[in-house]
Coordinates of C-alpha atoms in Angstrom, one line a residue:
Chain A
M464 CA 14.2 -31.1 1.3
E465 CA 17.9 -31.4 0.5
R466 CA 20.4 -29.4 2.6
I467 CA 20.1 -25.7 2.0
K468 CA 23.1 -23.6 1.2
R469 CA 24.0 -20.3 2.8
N470 CA 23.3 -18.2 -0.3
E471 CA 19.9 -19.8 -0.6
R472 CA 19.1 -19.2 3.1
M473 CA 20.2 -15.6 2.8
A474 CA 18.0 -15.0 -0.2
A475 CA 15.0 -16.5 1.5
L476 CA 15.7 -14.7 4.7
T477 CA 15.9 -11.4 2.8
K478 CA 12.5 -12.0 1.3
L479 CA 10.8 -13.1 4.5
L480 CA 12.3 -10.3 6.7
T481 CA 11.6 -7.5 4.2
A482 CA 8.1 -8.6 3.5
S483 CA 7.1 -8.1 7.2
P484 CA 8.9 -4.9 8.3
N485 CA 9.3 -4.2 12.0
R486 CA 8.1 -7.7 12.9
I487 CA 10.3 -9.7 15.3
F488 CA 11.2 -13.2 14.0
T489 CA 12.7 -15.6 16.4
L490 CA 15.9 -17.5 15.3
S491 CA 14.1 -20.7 16.2
Y492 CA 11.5 -19.9 13.5
F493 CA 14.1 -19.8 10.9
C494 CA 16.1 -22.7 12.3
E495 CA 13.1 -24.9 11.8
M496 CA 12.3 -23.6 8.4
F497 CA 15.8 -24.2 7.1
G498 CA 16.8 -27.1 9.2
A499 CA 19.9 -25.3 10.4
A500 CA 21.6 -24.6 13.8
K501 CA 21.1 -21.3 15.6
S502 CA 24.8 -20.5 15.3
T503 CA 24.5 -20.9 11.5
L504 CA 21.5 -18.6 11.4
S505 CA 23.2 -16.1 13.6
E506 CA 26.1 -15.9 11.1
D507 CA 23.6 -15.6 8.2
I508 CA 22.0 -12.7 9.9
D509 CA 25.3 -11.0 10.6
L510 CA 26.2 -11.3 6.9
L511 CA 22.8 -10.0 5.9
R512 CA 23.2 -7.0 8.2
G513 CA 26.4 -6.1 6.4
V514 CA 24.8 -6.5 2.9
F515 CA 21.8 -4.3 3.8
D516 CA 24.1 -1.7 5.2
A517 CA 26.5 -1.7 2.2
F518 CA 23.7 -1.3 -0.4
G519 CA 21.4 1.0 1.7
L520 CA 18.6 -1.6 1.8
G521 CA 17.5 -1.0 5.4
R522 CA 18.5 -2.1 8.9
L523 CA 18.5 -5.4 10.5
D524 CA 18.3 -5.3 14.3
T525 CA 18.8 -8.0 16.8
V526 CA 16.3 -7.7 19.6
T527 CA 17.3 -9.3 22.9
G528 CA 15.1 -10.6 25.7
A529 CA 12.3 -13.1 26.0
A530 CA 10.5 -11.9 22.9
G531 CA 13.8 -11.4 21.1
G532 CA 14.9 -12.2 17.6
V533 CA 15.7 -10.3 14.4
R534 CA 13.7 -7.4 13.0
Y535 CA 13.9 -5.6 9.6
R536 CA 13.3 -1.9 9.3
P537 CA 13.4 -0.4 5.8
V538 CA 15.2 2.7 6.9
M539 CA 16.5 4.8 4.0
K540 CA 19.9 6.5 4.3
S541 CA 19.5 10.2 4.7
Q542 CA 21.3 11.0 1.4
D543 CA 19.0 8.6 -0.5
A544 CA 15.9 10.1 1.1
R545 CA 17.0 13.6 0.2
A546 CA 17.9 12.6 -3.3
F547 CA 14.5 11.0 -3.8
L548 CA 12.6 14.0 -2.3
S549 CA 14.7 16.6 -4.3
E550 CA 13.8 14.9 -7.5
L551 CA 10.2 14.8 -6.5
C552 CA 10.2 18.5 -5.6
G553 CA 11.6 19.3 -9.0
E554 CA 8.9 17.3 -10.7
L555 CA 6.1 18.9 -8.6
C556 CA 7.3 22.5 -8.9
T557 CA 5.3 23.3 -12.0
P558 CA 2.8 26.1 -12.0
S559 CA 0.3 24.0 -14.0
R560 CA 0.0 21.8 -10.9
L561 CA -1.5 24.7 -8.9
L562 CA -5.1 24.3 -8.1
P563 CA -7.7 26.9 -6.8
G564 CA -7.3 27.6 -3.1
G565 CA -3.6 27.4 -3.1
F566 CA -3.5 23.6 -3.4
L567 CA -1.1 21.5 -5.5
Y568 CA -2.2 18.6 -7.8
L569 CA -0.5 15.6 -6.2
G570 CA -3.0 13.0 -7.3
D571 CA -0.6 11.3 -9.7
I572 CA 2.4 10.9 -7.5
L573 CA 0.2 9.9 -4.5
S574 CA -0.9 6.8 -6.3
M575 CA 2.4 5.6 -7.7
P576 CA 3.1 2.6 -5.5
E577 CA 6.9 3.0 -5.8
I578 CA 6.7 6.6 -4.8
V579 CA 4.4 6.3 -1.8
R580 CA 6.3 3.2 -0.6
K581 CA 9.4 5.4 -0.3
M582 CA 7.4 8.2 1.4
G583 CA 6.0 5.6 3.9
V584 CA 9.5 4.4 4.6
I585 CA 10.9 7.9 5.3
I586 CA 7.9 8.7 7.6
A587 CA 8.2 5.4 9.4
G588 CA 11.9 5.9 10.0
E589 CA 11.1 9.0 12.0
F590 CA 8.5 7.3 14.3
Y591 CA 9.8 3.8 15.1
D592 CA 10.9 5.0 18.5
A593 CA 7.5 6.5 19.2
A594 CA 6.0 3.0 18.7
P595 CA 2.5 3.9 17.4
D596 CA -0.1 1.1 17.5
F597 CA -1.7 2.3 14.3
V598 CA -1.6 5.0 11.6
L599 CA -4.6 7.3 11.2
T600 CA -5.5 9.1 8.1
M601 CA -8.5 11.0 6.8
E602 CA -9.9 9.8 3.5
T603 CA -9.0 10.0 0.5
K604 CA -5.7 11.2 -0.9
G605 CA -3.5 10.4 2.0
I606 CA -4.5 6.8 2.2
P607 CA -1.7 5.3 -0.1
A608 CA 1.1 7.1 1.7
A609 CA -0.4 6.3 5.1
L610 CA -0.9 2.6 4.2
M611 CA 2.8 2.4 3.2
A612 CA 3.9 4.1 6.5
A613 CA 1.7 1.6 8.4
Q614 CA 3.3 -1.3 6.5
A615 CA 6.8 -0.1 7.2
L616 CA 5.9 0.3 10.9
G617 CA 4.1 -3.1 10.9
V618 CA 0.9 -1.7 12.3
P619 CA -2.7 -1.3 10.9
L620 CA -4.1 1.7 9.1
V621 CA -7.2 3.4 10.4
I622 CA -9.2 5.6 8.0
A623 CA -11.5 8.4 9.3
R624 CA -14.4 9.2 7.0
R625 CA -16.1 12.4 5.9
S626 CA -19.5 11.0 6.8
S627 CA -20.8 8.3 9.0
K628 CA -23.3 7.0 6.4
V629 CA -20.9 4.4 5.4
Y630 CA -22.3 1.1 6.7
E631 CA -19.7 0.6 9.4
G632 CA -21.9 0.4 12.4
S633 CA -21.8 2.8 15.3
A634 CA -19.4 5.7 14.9
V635 CA -18.0 8.7 16.7
N636 CA -18.5 11.9 14.8
I637 CA -16.8 15.3 15.5
N638 CA -17.2 18.6 13.8
Y639 CA -14.1 20.6 12.9
V640 CA -13.3 23.8 11.1
S641 CA -11.4 23.2 7.8
G642 CA -8.6 25.6 8.0
S643 CA -8.6 26.2 4.3
S644 CA -12.2 26.7 3.5
A645 CA -13.3 27.9 7.0
H646 CA -16.3 25.6 6.7
I647 CA -17.6 23.3 9.4
E648 CA -16.9 19.7 8.4
T649 CA -17.7 16.4 9.9
M650 CA -15.2 13.5 10.5
S651 CA -16.4 10.1 11.5
L652 CA -14.7 6.9 12.8
S653 CA -16.2 3.5 13.5
R654 CA -16.3 2.7 17.2
R655 CA -14.6 -0.6 16.7
A656 CA -11.7 0.9 14.7
V657 CA -9.5 1.7 17.7
R658 CA -9.1 0.9 21.4
E659 CA -8.7 3.2 24.4
G660 CA -5.1 3.7 25.5
Q661 CA -3.6 3.0 22.0
R662 CA -1.0 5.3 20.4
A663 CA -1.7 6.9 17.0
L664 CA 0.5 8.3 14.3
I665 CA -1.4 10.7 12.0
V666 CA -0.3 10.7 8.3
D667 CA -2.0 12.8 5.6
D668 CA -1.2 14.3 2.2
F669 CA -1.4 18.0 2.6
L670 CA -1.0 20.4 5.6
K671 CA -2.2 24.0 5.1
A672 CA -3.5 25.6 8.3
G673 CA -3.9 22.3 10.1
G674 CA -7.7 22.3 10.6
T675 CA -8.1 18.7 9.5
A676 CA -5.1 17.5 11.5
R677 CA -6.5 19.3 14.5
G678 CA -9.8 17.5 13.9
M679 CA -8.0 14.1 13.8
I680 CA -6.2 14.9 17.1
D681 CA -9.5 15.9 18.7
L682 CA -11.1 12.7 17.3
M683 CA -8.4 10.6 18.9
G684 CA -9.1 12.5 22.2
E685 CA -12.6 11.2 22.1
F686 CA -11.2 7.6 21.9
N687 CA -8.6 8.3 24.7
V688 CA -5.9 7.6 22.2
E689 CA -2.5 9.4 22.4
V690 CA -1.2 11.0 19.2
V691 CA 2.5 10.4 19.1
G692 CA 3.2 12.4 15.9
T693 CA 1.9 13.9 12.7
A694 CA 3.4 13.5 9.3
F695 CA 2.4 14.9 5.9
V696 CA 3.6 14.5 2.3
M697 CA 3.5 18.3 1.7
A698 CA 3.2 21.3 4.0
K699 CA 2.6 24.9 3.0
A700 CA 5.1 27.2 4.6
H701 CA 2.3 29.7 5.1
P702 CA 0.5 30.3 7.4
A703 CA 3.5 29.7 9.6
S704 CA 1.3 29.5 12.7
K705 CA -0.7 26.3 12.3
L706 CA -3.4 24.7 14.4
I707 CA -1.0 21.8 15.2
Q708 CA 2.7 21.7 16.3
G709 CA 5.7 19.5 15.8
E710 CA 4.6 18.1 12.5
R711 CA 6.9 16.3 10.1
A712 CA 6.3 17.1 6.4
L713 CA 8.4 15.4 3.6
M714 CA 8.2 18.6 1.4
V715 CA 7.6 22.2 2.1
M716 CA 5.8 24.5 -0.4
D717 CA 6.1 28.2 -0.7
L718 CA 3.6 30.4 -2.6
E719 CA 3.1 34.1 -2.2
G720 CA -0.5 34.9 -2.5
D721 CA -1.7 33.0 -5.5
D722 CA 1.2 34.0 -7.7
P723 CA 2.3 30.9 -9.7
S724 CA 5.7 32.5 -10.4
T725 CA 6.6 32.3 -6.7
L726 CA 6.0 28.6 -6.4
A727 CA 8.9 26.9 -4.7
I728 CA 9.1 23.3 -3.2
R729 CA 11.9 21.9 -1.2
P730 CA 12.6 18.7 0.9
A731 CA 12.1 19.3 4.6
D732 CA 15.2 19.9 6.7
W733 CA 14.6 17.0 9.1
V734 CA 15.0 14.3 6.4
Chain B
M618 CA 34.1 -1.6 -2.5
E619 CA 35.7 -4.9 -1.9
R620 CA 34.8 -8.0 -3.9
I621 CA 31.2 -9.1 -3.2
K622 CA 30.4 -12.7 -2.4
R623 CA 27.6 -14.7 -4.0
N624 CA 25.6 -14.9 -0.8
E625 CA 25.8 -11.1 -0.5
R626 CA 24.8 -10.5 -4.1
M627 CA 21.9 -12.9 -3.8
A628 CA 20.6 -11.2 -0.7
A629 CA 20.8 -7.8 -2.3
L630 CA 19.3 -9.0 -5.6
T631 CA 16.4 -10.4 -3.6
K632 CA 15.7 -7.1 -1.9
L633 CA 16.0 -5.1 -5.1
L634 CA 13.9 -7.4 -7.3
T635 CA 11.1 -8.0 -4.7
A636 CA 10.8 -4.3 -3.9
S637 CA 9.9 -3.5 -7.6
P638 CA 7.5 -6.3 -8.7
N639 CA 7.0 -6.8 -12.4
R640 CA 9.7 -4.4 -13.4
I641 CA 12.3 -5.7 -15.8
F642 CA 15.9 -5.2 -14.7
T643 CA 18.7 -5.7 -17.2
L644 CA 21.6 -7.9 -16.2
S645 CA 23.9 -5.1 -17.1
Y646 CA 22.3 -3.0 -14.4
F647 CA 23.2 -5.6 -11.7
C648 CA 26.6 -6.3 -13.3
E649 CA 27.6 -2.7 -12.8
M650 CA 26.1 -2.5 -9.3
F651 CA 28.1 -5.6 -8.1
G652 CA 31.1 -5.3 -10.4
A653 CA 30.5 -8.9 -11.6
A654 CA 30.4 -10.6 -15.0
K655 CA 27.1 -11.4 -16.8
S656 CA 27.7 -15.1 -16.5
T657 CA 28.1 -14.8 -12.7
L658 CA 24.9 -12.8 -12.5
S659 CA 23.1 -15.4 -14.6
E660 CA 24.1 -18.1 -12.2
D661 CA 22.9 -15.9 -9.3
I662 CA 19.5 -15.5 -10.9
D663 CA 19.2 -19.2 -11.6
L664 CA 20.0 -20.0 -8.0
L665 CA 17.5 -17.4 -6.8
R666 CA 14.8 -18.8 -9.0
G667 CA 15.2 -22.1 -7.3
V668 CA 15.1 -20.6 -3.8
F669 CA 12.0 -18.6 -4.6
D670 CA 10.3 -21.6 -6.0
A671 CA 11.3 -23.9 -3.1
F672 CA 10.0 -21.5 -0.4
G673 CA 6.9 -20.2 -2.3
L674 CA 8.3 -16.7 -2.4
G675 CA 7.2 -15.8 -5.9
R676 CA 8.4 -16.2 -9.5
L677 CA 11.6 -15.0 -11.2
D678 CA 11.2 -14.8 -15.0
T679 CA 13.9 -14.2 -17.6
V680 CA 12.5 -11.9 -20.3
T681 CA 14.3 -12.2 -23.7
G682 CA 14.6 -9.6 -26.4
A683 CA 15.9 -6.1 -26.7
A684 CA 14.1 -4.9 -23.6
G685 CA 15.0 -8.2 -21.8
G686 CA 16.3 -8.9 -18.4
V687 CA 14.9 -10.4 -15.2
R688 CA 11.6 -9.7 -13.6
Y689 CA 10.1 -10.7 -10.2
R690 CA 6.4 -11.4 -9.7
P691 CA 5.1 -12.1 -6.2
V692 CA 2.8 -14.9 -7.3
M693 CA 1.5 -17.0 -4.4
K694 CA 1.2 -20.8 -4.7
S695 CA -2.5 -21.8 -5.1
Q696 CA -2.4 -23.8 -1.9
D697 CA -0.9 -20.8 0.0
A698 CA -3.5 -18.5 -1.4
R699 CA -6.4 -20.8 -0.5
A700 CA -5.0 -21.4 3.0
F701 CA -4.8 -17.6 3.5
L702 CA -8.3 -17.0 2.2
S703 CA -9.8 -19.9 4.2
E704 CA -8.4 -18.5 7.4
L705 CA -9.8 -15.1 6.5
C706 CA -13.2 -16.4 5.7
G707 CA -13.3 -18.1 9.1
E708 CA -12.5 -14.9 10.8
L709 CA -15.1 -12.9 8.8
C710 CA -17.9 -15.4 9.1
T711 CA -19.3 -13.8 12.3
P712 CA -22.9 -12.5 12.5
S713 CA -21.7 -9.5 14.5
R714 CA -20.0 -8.3 11.3
L715 CA -23.2 -8.0 9.5
L716 CA -24.3 -4.4 8.8
P717 CA -27.6 -2.9 7.7
G718 CA -28.3 -3.5 4.0
G719 CA -26.6 -6.9 3.8
F720 CA -23.1 -5.5 4.0
L721 CA -20.3 -7.0 6.0
Y722 CA -17.8 -5.0 8.2
L723 CA -14.5 -5.4 6.5
G724 CA -12.9 -2.2 7.7
D725 CA -10.4 -3.8 10.0
I726 CA -9.0 -6.4 7.6
L727 CA -9.0 -4.0 4.7
S728 CA -6.5 -1.8 6.4
M729 CA -4.1 -4.4 7.7
P730 CA -1.0 -4.0 5.4
E731 CA 0.0 -7.6 5.6
I732 CA -3.5 -8.8 4.7
V733 CA -4.1 -6.4 1.8
R734 CA -0.6 -7.1 0.5
K735 CA -1.5 -10.8 0.1
M736 CA -4.9 -9.8 -1.5
G737 CA -3.1 -7.6 -3.9
V738 CA -0.7 -10.4 -4.8
I739 CA -3.5 -12.9 -5.5
I740 CA -5.4 -10.4 -7.6
A741 CA -2.3 -9.4 -9.6
G742 CA -1.4 -13.0 -10.2
E743 CA -4.7 -13.3 -12.2
F744 CA -4.1 -10.3 -14.4
Y745 CA -0.4 -10.2 -15.3
D746 CA -1.2 -11.6 -18.7
A747 CA -3.9 -8.9 -19.3
A748 CA -1.2 -6.3 -18.8
P749 CA -3.2 -3.4 -17.4
D750 CA -1.7 0.1 -17.5
F751 CA -3.2 1.1 -14.2
V752 CA -5.6 -0.1 -11.4
L753 CA -8.8 1.8 -10.9
T754 CA -10.8 1.9 -7.7
M755 CA -13.6 3.9 -6.2
E756 CA -12.9 5.7 -2.9
T757 CA -12.6 4.6 0.0
K758 CA -12.5 1.1 1.4
G759 CA -11.0 -0.6 -1.7
I760 CA -8.0 1.7 -1.9
P761 CA -5.6 -0.3 0.2
A762 CA -6.2 -3.6 -1.6
A763 CA -6.2 -1.8 -5.0
L764 CA -2.9 -0.1 -4.1
M765 CA -1.3 -3.4 -3.3
A766 CA -2.6 -5.0 -6.5
A767 CA -1.1 -2.0 -8.4
Q768 CA 2.2 -2.4 -6.6
A769 CA 2.4 -6.1 -7.4
L770 CA 1.5 -5.3 -11.1
G771 CA 4.1 -2.5 -11.1
V772 CA 1.5 0.1 -12.3
P773 CA -0.1 3.2 -10.8
L774 CA -3.4 3.3 -8.9
V775 CA -6.2 5.7 -10.0
I776 CA -8.9 6.6 -7.6
A777 CA -12.4 7.7 -8.7
R778 CA -14.1 10.1 -6.3
R779 CA -17.6 10.5 -5.1
S780 CA -17.6 14.2 -6.0
S781 CA -15.6 16.5 -8.2
K782 CA -15.3 19.2 -5.5
V783 CA -11.9 17.9 -4.7
Y784 CA -9.4 20.4 -5.9
E785 CA -8.1 18.3 -8.8
G786 CA -8.8 20.5 -11.7
S787 CA -11.2 19.6 -14.5
A788 CA -12.9 16.2 -14.1
V789 CA -15.2 13.8 -15.9
N790 CA -18.4 13.1 -14.0
I791 CA -20.9 10.3 -14.6
N792 CA -24.0 9.4 -12.8
Y793 CA -24.8 5.8 -12.0
V794 CA -27.4 3.8 -10.1
S795 CA -26.0 2.2 -7.0
G796 CA -27.3 -1.3 -7.2
S797 CA -27.6 -1.7 -3.4
S798 CA -29.4 1.6 -2.5
A799 CA -31.0 2.2 -5.9
H800 CA -30.0 5.8 -5.6
I801 CA -28.5 7.9 -8.3
E802 CA -24.9 8.6 -7.4
T803 CA -22.0 10.6 -9.0
M804 CA -18.5 9.4 -9.7
S805 CA -15.7 11.7 -10.7
L806 CA -12.3 11.4 -12.2
S807 CA -9.7 14.0 -12.9
R808 CA -9.1 14.5 -16.6
R809 CA -5.4 14.1 -16.2
A810 CA -5.6 10.9 -14.3
V811 CA -5.6 8.5 -17.3
R812 CA -4.9 8.6 -21.1
E813 CA -7.0 7.4 -24.0
G814 CA -6.1 3.9 -25.2
Q815 CA -4.8 2.7 -21.8
R816 CA -6.0 -0.6 -20.2
A817 CA -7.6 -0.6 -16.8
L818 CA -8.0 -3.3 -14.1
I819 CA -10.9 -2.4 -11.7
V820 CA -10.3 -3.5 -8.1
D821 CA -12.9 -2.8 -5.3
D822 CA -13.8 -4.1 -1.9
F823 CA -17.3 -5.3 -2.2
L824 CA -19.5 -6.5 -5.1
K825 CA -23.2 -6.7 -4.5
A826 CA -25.4 -6.0 -7.6
G827 CA -22.5 -4.4 -9.5
G828 CA -23.9 -0.9 -9.9
T829 CA -20.7 0.8 -8.8
A830 CA -18.5 -1.5 -10.9
R831 CA -20.8 -0.8 -13.9
G832 CA -20.3 2.9 -13.2
M833 CA -16.5 2.5 -13.2
I834 CA -16.7 0.6 -16.5
D835 CA -18.8 3.4 -18.0
L836 CA -16.5 6.0 -16.7
M837 CA -13.5 4.3 -18.4
G838 CA -15.6 4.3 -21.6
E839 CA -15.7 8.1 -21.4
F840 CA -11.9 8.1 -21.4
N841 CA -11.7 5.5 -24.2
V842 CA -10.0 3.2 -21.8
E843 CA -10.4 -0.6 -22.1
V844 CA -11.3 -2.5 -18.9
V845 CA -9.3 -5.8 -18.9
G846 CA -10.8 -7.2 -15.7
T847 CA -12.7 -6.6 -12.5
A848 CA -11.6 -7.9 -9.1
F849 CA -13.2 -7.7 -5.6
V850 CA -12.3 -8.6 -2.1
M851 CA -15.7 -10.0 -1.4
A852 CA -18.7 -10.7 -3.7
K853 CA -22.2 -11.6 -2.5
A854 CA -23.5 -14.7 -4.2
H855 CA -26.9 -13.0 -4.6
P856 CA -28.2 -11.5 -6.7
A857 CA -26.6 -14.0 -9.1
S858 CA -27.3 -11.8 -12.1
K859 CA -25.1 -8.8 -11.7
L860 CA -24.6 -5.7 -13.7
I861 CA -21.1 -6.9 -14.7
Q862 CA -19.7 -10.2 -15.9
G863 CA -16.5 -12.2 -15.6
E864 CA -15.6 -10.7 -12.2
R865 CA -13.0 -12.2 -9.9
A866 CA -13.7 -12.0 -6.2
L867 CA -11.4 -13.4 -3.5
M868 CA -14.2 -14.5 -1.3
V869 CA -17.9 -15.2 -1.8
M870 CA -20.6 -14.4 0.8
D871 CA -23.9 -16.2 1.1
L872 CA -26.8 -14.7 3.1
E873 CA -30.4 -15.6 2.8
G874 CA -32.5 -12.5 3.2
D875 CA -31.1 -10.7 6.3
D876 CA -30.9 -13.8 8.4
P877 CA -27.6 -13.8 10.3
S878 CA -27.7 -17.6 10.9
T879 CA -27.4 -18.2 7.2
L880 CA -24.1 -16.3 6.8
A881 CA -21.5 -18.3 5.0
I882 CA -18.2 -17.2 3.4
R883 CA -15.9 -19.2 1.3
P884 CA -12.8 -18.6 -0.9
A885 CA -13.6 -18.2 -4.6
D886 CA -13.1 -21.3 -6.8
W887 CA -10.6 -19.7 -9.2
V888 CA -7.9 -19.1 -6.6

């Protein structure tokens, strides 16, 4: 291959780094790929850091030490995250989206790749320091946002099922009380899905009373896995006393009784 | 903002284009963002095209006409796709992965973001010309790969459910015969999920006899939606006569009876 120019290296570096978020690449890896010296690559990375920062495209960190190198994290600027969520709240705040039981129809936005990707990035940004080994969600609607959070964190997704009759070999089942329906439900996870001593981040679509989330925390207890955080696309403001604590929700929904005229949705304060 | 250099523009362009696959950006959009002339941006794009091509990072197309501009498609080179699938086949071809009923445990690889992203890219590459309006999958295990295919195609994902008791408003239900269990099952889709006259690409994790896929095609018929293709992560070679035709599977699995020693998995010929 002929000699590669800086602008070509920078474009290729951008693609490679952003396609594998939170993964540490050694400079040697890139030196070999481009046939360039370490000092040259170092300058490329410094320039890239500035570009990403100027255009709000995420963060490039240099990690020192034996396993050191360069790592991309798709962190959104707070103002960009708030603008994105504000627009989404406006779109969702429609009484026709209200469903029986005080739920909100989110099916369409939860399967728009571009929207769930941003949700995943905002959630991941809050939990890089907690260093989860995997993201856990409960089927079905939270899967896209959870997958995108897992991608941004550079970790696998683990999906708990509603039933163990799913051809996945031996499984751990727990019963839990669904906070919204007050029914006893079952949650199931394949034995080989996670390992003892790992750290889990729970991501789901909707938080009402917290029964399902509580169930996921208990399920992780059965596997001796530590839950380092819980994140949701939407949380209802009421009941204020939930079965879990310290949750992070992207949006908060207010609804008095079942009165559609009281529907209000706002971005969470922590974003 | 001070004047932006070519290498900075090219890095930012790479991030913006690759983050929104198959979306057409006008040159004017970038001209405004970078404060640069159209001729300059044109040169940037030409250089980028060369870089993407040289490093196998996908394809940059110039789209002419009134709605024209530049569009990124994360197409993998055939040799890269085959190498990725061959490695995966090797990993999966373990008798301990065999499950009752002739299924294979794919749970772990189907929730590795990096793996399903590549699967989605390979599937999307086959269906850009068919121009689907959305990707349809049946919950649960196919969702991650289907979401990534949808992302690469730049279209929404639509998820059919096993039951309509899922708080999504009015739904269309159909009954279908699961080819593997020969049981009657129900499939449900929210009325507001799709519109008449749209085009669907079906993506799922596992194809055995094709009963579920047949059900999804029939379900689309109820919505007057045309199915432009079907794609699977894994297809069993037997039964050879399936309930659907023309499917694209990434990998093909051979198993004589239930004899683990006959397990063989290979990348599909079309990749």
